JSON list of C-alpha atoms in Angstrom, two decimals:
[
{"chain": "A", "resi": 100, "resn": "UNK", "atom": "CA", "xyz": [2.98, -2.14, -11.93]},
{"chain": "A", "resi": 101, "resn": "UNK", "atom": "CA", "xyz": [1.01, -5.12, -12.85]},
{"chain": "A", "resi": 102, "resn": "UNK", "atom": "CA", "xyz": [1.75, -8.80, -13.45]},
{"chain": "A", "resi": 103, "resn": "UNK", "atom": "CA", "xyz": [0.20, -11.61, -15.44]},
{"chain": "A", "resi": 104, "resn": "UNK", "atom": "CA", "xyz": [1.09, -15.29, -14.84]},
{"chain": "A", "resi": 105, "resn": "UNK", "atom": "CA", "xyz": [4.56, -14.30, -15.68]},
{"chain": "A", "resi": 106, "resn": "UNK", "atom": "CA", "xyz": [3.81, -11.41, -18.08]},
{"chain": "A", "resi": 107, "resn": "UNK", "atom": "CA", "xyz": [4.65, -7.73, -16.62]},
{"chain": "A", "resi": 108, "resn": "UNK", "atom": "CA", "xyz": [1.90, -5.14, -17.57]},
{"chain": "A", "resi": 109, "resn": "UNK", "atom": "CA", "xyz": [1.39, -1.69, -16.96]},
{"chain": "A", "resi": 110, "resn": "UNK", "atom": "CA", "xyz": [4.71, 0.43, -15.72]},
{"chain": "A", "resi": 111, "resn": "UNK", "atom": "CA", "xyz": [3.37, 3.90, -17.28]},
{"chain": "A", "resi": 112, "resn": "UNK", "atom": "CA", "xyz": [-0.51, 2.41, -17.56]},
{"chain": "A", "resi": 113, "resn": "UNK", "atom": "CA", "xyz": [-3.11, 4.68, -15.57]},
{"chain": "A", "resi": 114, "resn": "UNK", "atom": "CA", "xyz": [-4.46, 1.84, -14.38]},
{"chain": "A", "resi": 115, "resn": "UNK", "atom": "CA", "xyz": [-3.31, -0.95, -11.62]},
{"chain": "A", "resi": 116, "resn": "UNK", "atom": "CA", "xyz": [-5.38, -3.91, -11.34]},
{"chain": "A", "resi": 117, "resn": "UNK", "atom": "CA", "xyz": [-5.93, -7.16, -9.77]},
{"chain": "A", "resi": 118, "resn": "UNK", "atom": "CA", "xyz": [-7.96, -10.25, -10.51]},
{"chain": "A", "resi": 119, "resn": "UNK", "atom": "CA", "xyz": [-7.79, -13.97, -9.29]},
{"chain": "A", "resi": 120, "resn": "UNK", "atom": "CA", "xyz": [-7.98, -15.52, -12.57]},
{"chain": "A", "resi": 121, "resn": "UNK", "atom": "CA", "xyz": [-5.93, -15.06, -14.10]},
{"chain": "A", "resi": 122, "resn": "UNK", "atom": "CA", "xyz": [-3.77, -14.32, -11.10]},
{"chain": "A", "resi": 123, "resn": "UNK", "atom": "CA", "xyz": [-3.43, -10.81, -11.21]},
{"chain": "A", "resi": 124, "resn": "UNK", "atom": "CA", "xyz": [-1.58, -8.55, -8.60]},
{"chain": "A", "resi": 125, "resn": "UNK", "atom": "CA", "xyz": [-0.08, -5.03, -8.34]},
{"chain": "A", "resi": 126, "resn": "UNK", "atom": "CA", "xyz": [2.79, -3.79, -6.88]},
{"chain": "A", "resi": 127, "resn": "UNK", "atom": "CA", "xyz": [3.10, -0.34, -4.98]},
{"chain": "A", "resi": 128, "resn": "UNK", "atom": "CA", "xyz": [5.91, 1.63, -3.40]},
{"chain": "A", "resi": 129, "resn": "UNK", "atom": "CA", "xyz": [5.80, 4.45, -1.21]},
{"chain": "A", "resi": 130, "resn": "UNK", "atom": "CA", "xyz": [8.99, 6.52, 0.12]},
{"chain": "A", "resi": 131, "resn": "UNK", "atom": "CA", "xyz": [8.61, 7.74, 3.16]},
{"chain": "A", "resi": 132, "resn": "UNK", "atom": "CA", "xyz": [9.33, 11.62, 4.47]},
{"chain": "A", "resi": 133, "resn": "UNK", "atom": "CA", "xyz": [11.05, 11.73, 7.30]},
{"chain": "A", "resi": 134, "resn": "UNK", "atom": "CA", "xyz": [8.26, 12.03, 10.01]},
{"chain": "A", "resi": 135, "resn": "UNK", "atom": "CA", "xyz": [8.67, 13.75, 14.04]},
{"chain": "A", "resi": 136, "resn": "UNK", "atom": "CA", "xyz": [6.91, 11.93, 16.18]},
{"chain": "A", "resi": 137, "resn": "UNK", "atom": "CA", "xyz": [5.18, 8.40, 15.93]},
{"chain": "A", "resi": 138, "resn": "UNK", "atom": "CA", "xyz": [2.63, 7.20, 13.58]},
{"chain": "A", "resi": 139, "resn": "UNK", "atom": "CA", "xyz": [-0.67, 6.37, 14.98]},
{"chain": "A", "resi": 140, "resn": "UNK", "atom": "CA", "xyz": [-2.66, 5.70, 12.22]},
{"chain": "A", "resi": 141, "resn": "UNK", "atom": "CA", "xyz": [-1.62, 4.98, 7.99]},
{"chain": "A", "resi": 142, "resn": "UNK", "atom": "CA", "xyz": [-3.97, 4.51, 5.57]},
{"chain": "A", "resi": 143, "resn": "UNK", "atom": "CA", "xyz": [-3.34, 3.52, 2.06]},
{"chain": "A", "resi": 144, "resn": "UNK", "atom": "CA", "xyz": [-6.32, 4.97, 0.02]},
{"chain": "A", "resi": 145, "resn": "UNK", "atom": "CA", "xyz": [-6.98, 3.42, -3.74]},
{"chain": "A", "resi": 146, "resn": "UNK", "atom": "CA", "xyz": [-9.82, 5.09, -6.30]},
{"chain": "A", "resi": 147, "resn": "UNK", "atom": "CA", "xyz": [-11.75, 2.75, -8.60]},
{"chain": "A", "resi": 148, "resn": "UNK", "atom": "CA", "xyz": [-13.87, 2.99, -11.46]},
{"chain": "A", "resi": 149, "resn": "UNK", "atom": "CA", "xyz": [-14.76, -0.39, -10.83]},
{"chain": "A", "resi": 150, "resn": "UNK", "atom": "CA", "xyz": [-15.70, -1.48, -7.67]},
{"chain": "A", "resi": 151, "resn": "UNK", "atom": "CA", "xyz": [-16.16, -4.67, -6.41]},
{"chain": "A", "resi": 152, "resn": "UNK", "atom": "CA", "xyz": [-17.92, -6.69, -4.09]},
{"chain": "A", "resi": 153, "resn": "UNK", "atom": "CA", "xyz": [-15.10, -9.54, -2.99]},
{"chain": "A", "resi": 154, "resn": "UNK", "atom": "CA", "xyz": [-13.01, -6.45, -1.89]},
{"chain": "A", "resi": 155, "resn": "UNK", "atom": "CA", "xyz": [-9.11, -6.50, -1.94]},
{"chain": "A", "resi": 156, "resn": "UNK", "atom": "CA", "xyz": [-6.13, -7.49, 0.12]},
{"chain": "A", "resi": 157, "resn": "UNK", "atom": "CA", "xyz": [-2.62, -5.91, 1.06]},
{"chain": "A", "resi": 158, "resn": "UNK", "atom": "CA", "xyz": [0.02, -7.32, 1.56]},
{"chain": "A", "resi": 159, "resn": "UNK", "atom": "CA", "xyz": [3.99, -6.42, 2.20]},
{"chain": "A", "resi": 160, "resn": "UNK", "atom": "CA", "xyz": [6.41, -8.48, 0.45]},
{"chain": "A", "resi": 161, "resn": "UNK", "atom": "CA", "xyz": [9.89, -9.73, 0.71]},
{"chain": "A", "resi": 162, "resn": "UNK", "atom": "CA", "xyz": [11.75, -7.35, -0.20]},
{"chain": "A", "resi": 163, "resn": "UNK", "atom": "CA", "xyz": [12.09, -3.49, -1.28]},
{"chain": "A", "resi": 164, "resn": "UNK", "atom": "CA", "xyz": [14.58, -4.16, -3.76]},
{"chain": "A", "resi": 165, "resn": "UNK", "atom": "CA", "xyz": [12.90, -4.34, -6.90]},
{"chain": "A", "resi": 166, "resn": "UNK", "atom": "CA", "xyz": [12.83, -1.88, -9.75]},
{"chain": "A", "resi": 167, "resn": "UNK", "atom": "CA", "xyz": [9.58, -1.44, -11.56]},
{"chain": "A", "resi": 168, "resn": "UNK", "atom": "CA", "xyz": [10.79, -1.71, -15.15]},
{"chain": "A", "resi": 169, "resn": "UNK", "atom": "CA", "xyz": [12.93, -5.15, -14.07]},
{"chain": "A", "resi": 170, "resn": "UNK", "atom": "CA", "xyz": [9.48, -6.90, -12.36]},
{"chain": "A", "resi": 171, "resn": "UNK", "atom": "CA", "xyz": [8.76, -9.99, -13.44]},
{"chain": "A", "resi": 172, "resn": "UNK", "atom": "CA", "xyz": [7.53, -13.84, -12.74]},
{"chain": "A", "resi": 173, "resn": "UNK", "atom": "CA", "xyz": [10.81, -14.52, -11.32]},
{"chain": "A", "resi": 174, "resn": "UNK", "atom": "CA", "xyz": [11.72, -11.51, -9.86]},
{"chain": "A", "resi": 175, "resn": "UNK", "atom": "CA", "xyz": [8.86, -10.08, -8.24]},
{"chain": "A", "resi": 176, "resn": "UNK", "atom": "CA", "xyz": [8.99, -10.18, -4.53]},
{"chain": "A", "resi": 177, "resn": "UNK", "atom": "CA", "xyz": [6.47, -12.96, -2.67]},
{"chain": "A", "resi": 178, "resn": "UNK", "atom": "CA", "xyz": [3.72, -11.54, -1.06]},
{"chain": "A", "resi": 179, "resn": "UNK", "atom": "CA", "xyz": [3.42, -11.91, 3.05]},
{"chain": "A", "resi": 180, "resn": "UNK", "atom": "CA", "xyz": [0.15, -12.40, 4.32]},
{"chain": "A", "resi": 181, "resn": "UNK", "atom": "CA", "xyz": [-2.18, -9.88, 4.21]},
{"chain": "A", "resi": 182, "resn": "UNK", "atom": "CA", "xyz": [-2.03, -7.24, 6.62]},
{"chain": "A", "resi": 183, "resn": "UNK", "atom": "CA", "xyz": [-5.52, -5.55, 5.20]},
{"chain": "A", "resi": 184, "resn": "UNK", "atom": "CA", "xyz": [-8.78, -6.57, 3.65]},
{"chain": "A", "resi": 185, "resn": "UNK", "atom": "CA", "xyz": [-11.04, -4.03, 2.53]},
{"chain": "A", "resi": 186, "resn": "UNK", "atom": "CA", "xyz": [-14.61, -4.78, 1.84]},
{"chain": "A", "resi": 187, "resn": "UNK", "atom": "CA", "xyz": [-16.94, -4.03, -1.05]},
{"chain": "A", "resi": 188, "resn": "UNK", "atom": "CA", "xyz": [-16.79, -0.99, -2.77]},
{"chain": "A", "resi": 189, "resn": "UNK", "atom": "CA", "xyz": [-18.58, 0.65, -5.16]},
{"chain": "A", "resi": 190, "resn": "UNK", "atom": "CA", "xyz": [-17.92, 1.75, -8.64]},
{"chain": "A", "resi": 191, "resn": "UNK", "atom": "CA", "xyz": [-15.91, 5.15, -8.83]},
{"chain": "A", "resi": 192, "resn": "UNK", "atom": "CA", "xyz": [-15.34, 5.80, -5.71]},
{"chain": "A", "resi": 193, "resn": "UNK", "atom": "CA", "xyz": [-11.92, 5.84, -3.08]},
{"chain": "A", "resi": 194, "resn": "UNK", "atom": "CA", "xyz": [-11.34, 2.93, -1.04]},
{"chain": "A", "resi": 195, "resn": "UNK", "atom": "CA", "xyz": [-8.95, 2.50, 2.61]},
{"chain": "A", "resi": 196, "resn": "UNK", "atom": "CA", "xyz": [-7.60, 0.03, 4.24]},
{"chain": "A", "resi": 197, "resn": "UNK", "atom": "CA", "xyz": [-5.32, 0.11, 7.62]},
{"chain": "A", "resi": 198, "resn": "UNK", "atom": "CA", "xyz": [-1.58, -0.32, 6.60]},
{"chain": "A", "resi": 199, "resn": "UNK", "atom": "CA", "xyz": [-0.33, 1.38, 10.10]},
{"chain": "A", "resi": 200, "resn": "UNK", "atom": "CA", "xyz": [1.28, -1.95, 11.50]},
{"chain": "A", "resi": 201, "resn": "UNK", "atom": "CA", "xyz": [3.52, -1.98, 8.16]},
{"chain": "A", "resi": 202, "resn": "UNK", "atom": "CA", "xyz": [5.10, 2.11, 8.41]},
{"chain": "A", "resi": 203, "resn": "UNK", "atom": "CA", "xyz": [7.22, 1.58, 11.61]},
{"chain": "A", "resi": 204, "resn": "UNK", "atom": "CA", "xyz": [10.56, 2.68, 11.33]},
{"chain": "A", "resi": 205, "resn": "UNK", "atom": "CA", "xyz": [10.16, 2.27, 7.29]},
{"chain": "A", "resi": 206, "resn": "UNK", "atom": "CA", "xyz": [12.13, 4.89, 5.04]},
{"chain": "A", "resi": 207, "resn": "UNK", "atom": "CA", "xyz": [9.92, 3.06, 1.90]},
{"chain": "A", "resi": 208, "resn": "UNK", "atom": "CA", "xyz": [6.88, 0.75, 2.17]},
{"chain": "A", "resi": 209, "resn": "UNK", "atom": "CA", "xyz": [6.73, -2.10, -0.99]},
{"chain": "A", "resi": 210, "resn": "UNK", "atom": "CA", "xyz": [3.18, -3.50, -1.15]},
{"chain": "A", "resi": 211, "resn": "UNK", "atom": "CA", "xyz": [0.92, -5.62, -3.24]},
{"chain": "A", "resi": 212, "resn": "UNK", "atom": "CA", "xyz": [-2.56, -5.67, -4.16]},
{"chain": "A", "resi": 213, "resn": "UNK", "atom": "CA", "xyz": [-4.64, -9.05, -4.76]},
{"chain": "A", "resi": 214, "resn": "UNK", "atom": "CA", "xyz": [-7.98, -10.31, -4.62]},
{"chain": "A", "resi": 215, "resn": "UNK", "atom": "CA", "xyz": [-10.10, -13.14, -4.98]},
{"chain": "A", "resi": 216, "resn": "UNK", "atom": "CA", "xyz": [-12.66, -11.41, -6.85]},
{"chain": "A", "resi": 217, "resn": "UNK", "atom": "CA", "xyz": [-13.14, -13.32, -10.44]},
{"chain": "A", "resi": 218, "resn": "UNK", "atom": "CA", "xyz": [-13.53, -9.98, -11.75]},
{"chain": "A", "resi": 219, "resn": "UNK", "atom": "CA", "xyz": [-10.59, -7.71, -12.80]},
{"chain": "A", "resi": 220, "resn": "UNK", "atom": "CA", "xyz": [-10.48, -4.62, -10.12]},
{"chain": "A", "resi": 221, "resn": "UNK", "atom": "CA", "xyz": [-9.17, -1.55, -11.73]},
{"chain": "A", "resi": 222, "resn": "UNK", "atom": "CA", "xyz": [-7.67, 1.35, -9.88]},
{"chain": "A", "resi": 223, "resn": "UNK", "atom": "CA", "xyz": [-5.48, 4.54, -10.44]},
{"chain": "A", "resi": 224, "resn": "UNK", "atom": "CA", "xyz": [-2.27, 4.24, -11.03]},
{"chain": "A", "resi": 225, "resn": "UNK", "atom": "CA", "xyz": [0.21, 7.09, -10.49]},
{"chain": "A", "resi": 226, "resn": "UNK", "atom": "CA", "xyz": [-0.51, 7.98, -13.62]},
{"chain": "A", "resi": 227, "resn": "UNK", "atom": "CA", "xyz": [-4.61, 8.56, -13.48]},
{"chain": "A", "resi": 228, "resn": "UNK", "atom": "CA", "xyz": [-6.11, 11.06, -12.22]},
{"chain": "A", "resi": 229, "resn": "UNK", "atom": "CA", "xyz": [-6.19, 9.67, -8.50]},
{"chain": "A", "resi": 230, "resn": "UNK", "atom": "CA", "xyz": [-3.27, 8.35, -7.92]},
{"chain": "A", "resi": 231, "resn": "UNK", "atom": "CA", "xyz": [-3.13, 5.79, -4.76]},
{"chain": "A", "resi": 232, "resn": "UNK", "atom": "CA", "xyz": [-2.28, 7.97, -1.56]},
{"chain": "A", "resi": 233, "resn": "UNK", "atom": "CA", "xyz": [-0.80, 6.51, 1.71]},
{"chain": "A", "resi": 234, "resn": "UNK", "atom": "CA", "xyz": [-2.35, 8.55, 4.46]},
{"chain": "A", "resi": 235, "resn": "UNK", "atom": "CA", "xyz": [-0.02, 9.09, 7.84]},
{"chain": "A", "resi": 236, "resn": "UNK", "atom": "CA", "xyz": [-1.39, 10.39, 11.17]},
{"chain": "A", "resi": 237, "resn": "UNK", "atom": "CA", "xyz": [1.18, 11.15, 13.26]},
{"chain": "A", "resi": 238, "resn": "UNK", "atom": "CA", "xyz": [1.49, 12.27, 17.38]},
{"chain": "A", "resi": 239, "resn": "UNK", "atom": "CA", "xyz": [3.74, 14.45, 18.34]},
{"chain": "A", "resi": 240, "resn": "UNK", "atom": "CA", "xyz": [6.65, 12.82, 20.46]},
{"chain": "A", "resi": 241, "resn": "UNK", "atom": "CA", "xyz": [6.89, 13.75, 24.37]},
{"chain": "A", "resi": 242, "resn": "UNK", "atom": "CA", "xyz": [8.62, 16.92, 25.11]},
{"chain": "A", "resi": 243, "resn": "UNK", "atom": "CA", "xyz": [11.16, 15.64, 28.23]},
{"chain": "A", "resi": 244, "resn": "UNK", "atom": "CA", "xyz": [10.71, 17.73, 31.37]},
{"chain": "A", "resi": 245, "resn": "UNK", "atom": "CA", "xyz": [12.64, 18.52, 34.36]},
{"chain": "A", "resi": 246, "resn": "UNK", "atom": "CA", "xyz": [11.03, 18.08, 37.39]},
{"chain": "A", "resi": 247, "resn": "UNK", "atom": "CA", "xyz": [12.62, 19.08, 41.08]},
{"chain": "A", "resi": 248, "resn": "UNK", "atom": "CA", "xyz": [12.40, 16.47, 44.03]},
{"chain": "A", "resi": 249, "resn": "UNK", "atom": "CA", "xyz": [13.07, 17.42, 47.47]},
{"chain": "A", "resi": 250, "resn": "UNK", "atom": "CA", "xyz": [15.51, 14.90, 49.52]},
{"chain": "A", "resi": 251, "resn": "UNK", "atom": "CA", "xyz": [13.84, 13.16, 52.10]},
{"chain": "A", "resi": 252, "resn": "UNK", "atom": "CA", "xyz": [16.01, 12.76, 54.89]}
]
């Protein structure tokens, strides 16, 4: 899902996009399997036709409750700070940043895509044929063991 200075675009587009001007950002949501042990490393992965050499930034936002057909100006969550930056990238071709900070303890992971690139970036949306992926690594959590002492007296 895109959005326009106040105009919602794409919903079933295959394309997300983002552009500083116009102000241009896209919103992603992931939900989140349950997972056994911890999460060491997440990487959300984005293909473009495009490229770009400003690069892109990540960000969380405010809030998880939005619906994708009901985002607009108003009621789009505000973007945090970024959490990620990638750099330049070329034209068709995949693209990760480090989102692992943002995946603790989440059950679903709301993000937003911006850049300050004065040219429109272009990636897969759910809908293309590479669809953004969110990439977890996780460790396996630390079997408990018994271990005997003997008193000291």
């Amino acid at each position: 899902r895109a959005s326009v200075d106040g105009v919602v675009l794409c919903g079933d587009m295959p394309n997300l996009r983002a552009d500083a001007t116009p102000k241009i950002r896209s919103y992603l949501r992931f939900r989140l399997p349950e997972l056994s042990g911890r999460i060491v490393r997440a990487q959300l992965r984005l293909w473009s036709p495009t490229g770009d050499l400003a690069g892109y930034s990540v960000h969380s936002v405010t809030s998880n409750s939005w619906a994708e057909r009901d985002l607009t100006a108003r009621s789009r969550p505000a973007p945090r700070s970024p959490v990620a930056r990638s750099g330049p990238f070329g034209p068709g071709s995949w693209s990760s940043v480090d989102v692992a900070g943002l995946t603790d303890d989440a059950q679903e992971l709301s993000l937003v895509v911006t850049t300050r690139s004065s040219h429109s970036i272009t990636f897969d949306s759910r809908e293309g044929p590479n669809r953004p992926q969110l990439v977890i690594w996780t460790k396996p959590a630390p079997q408990p063991s018994a271990t005997a002492f003997r008193m000291v007296a």
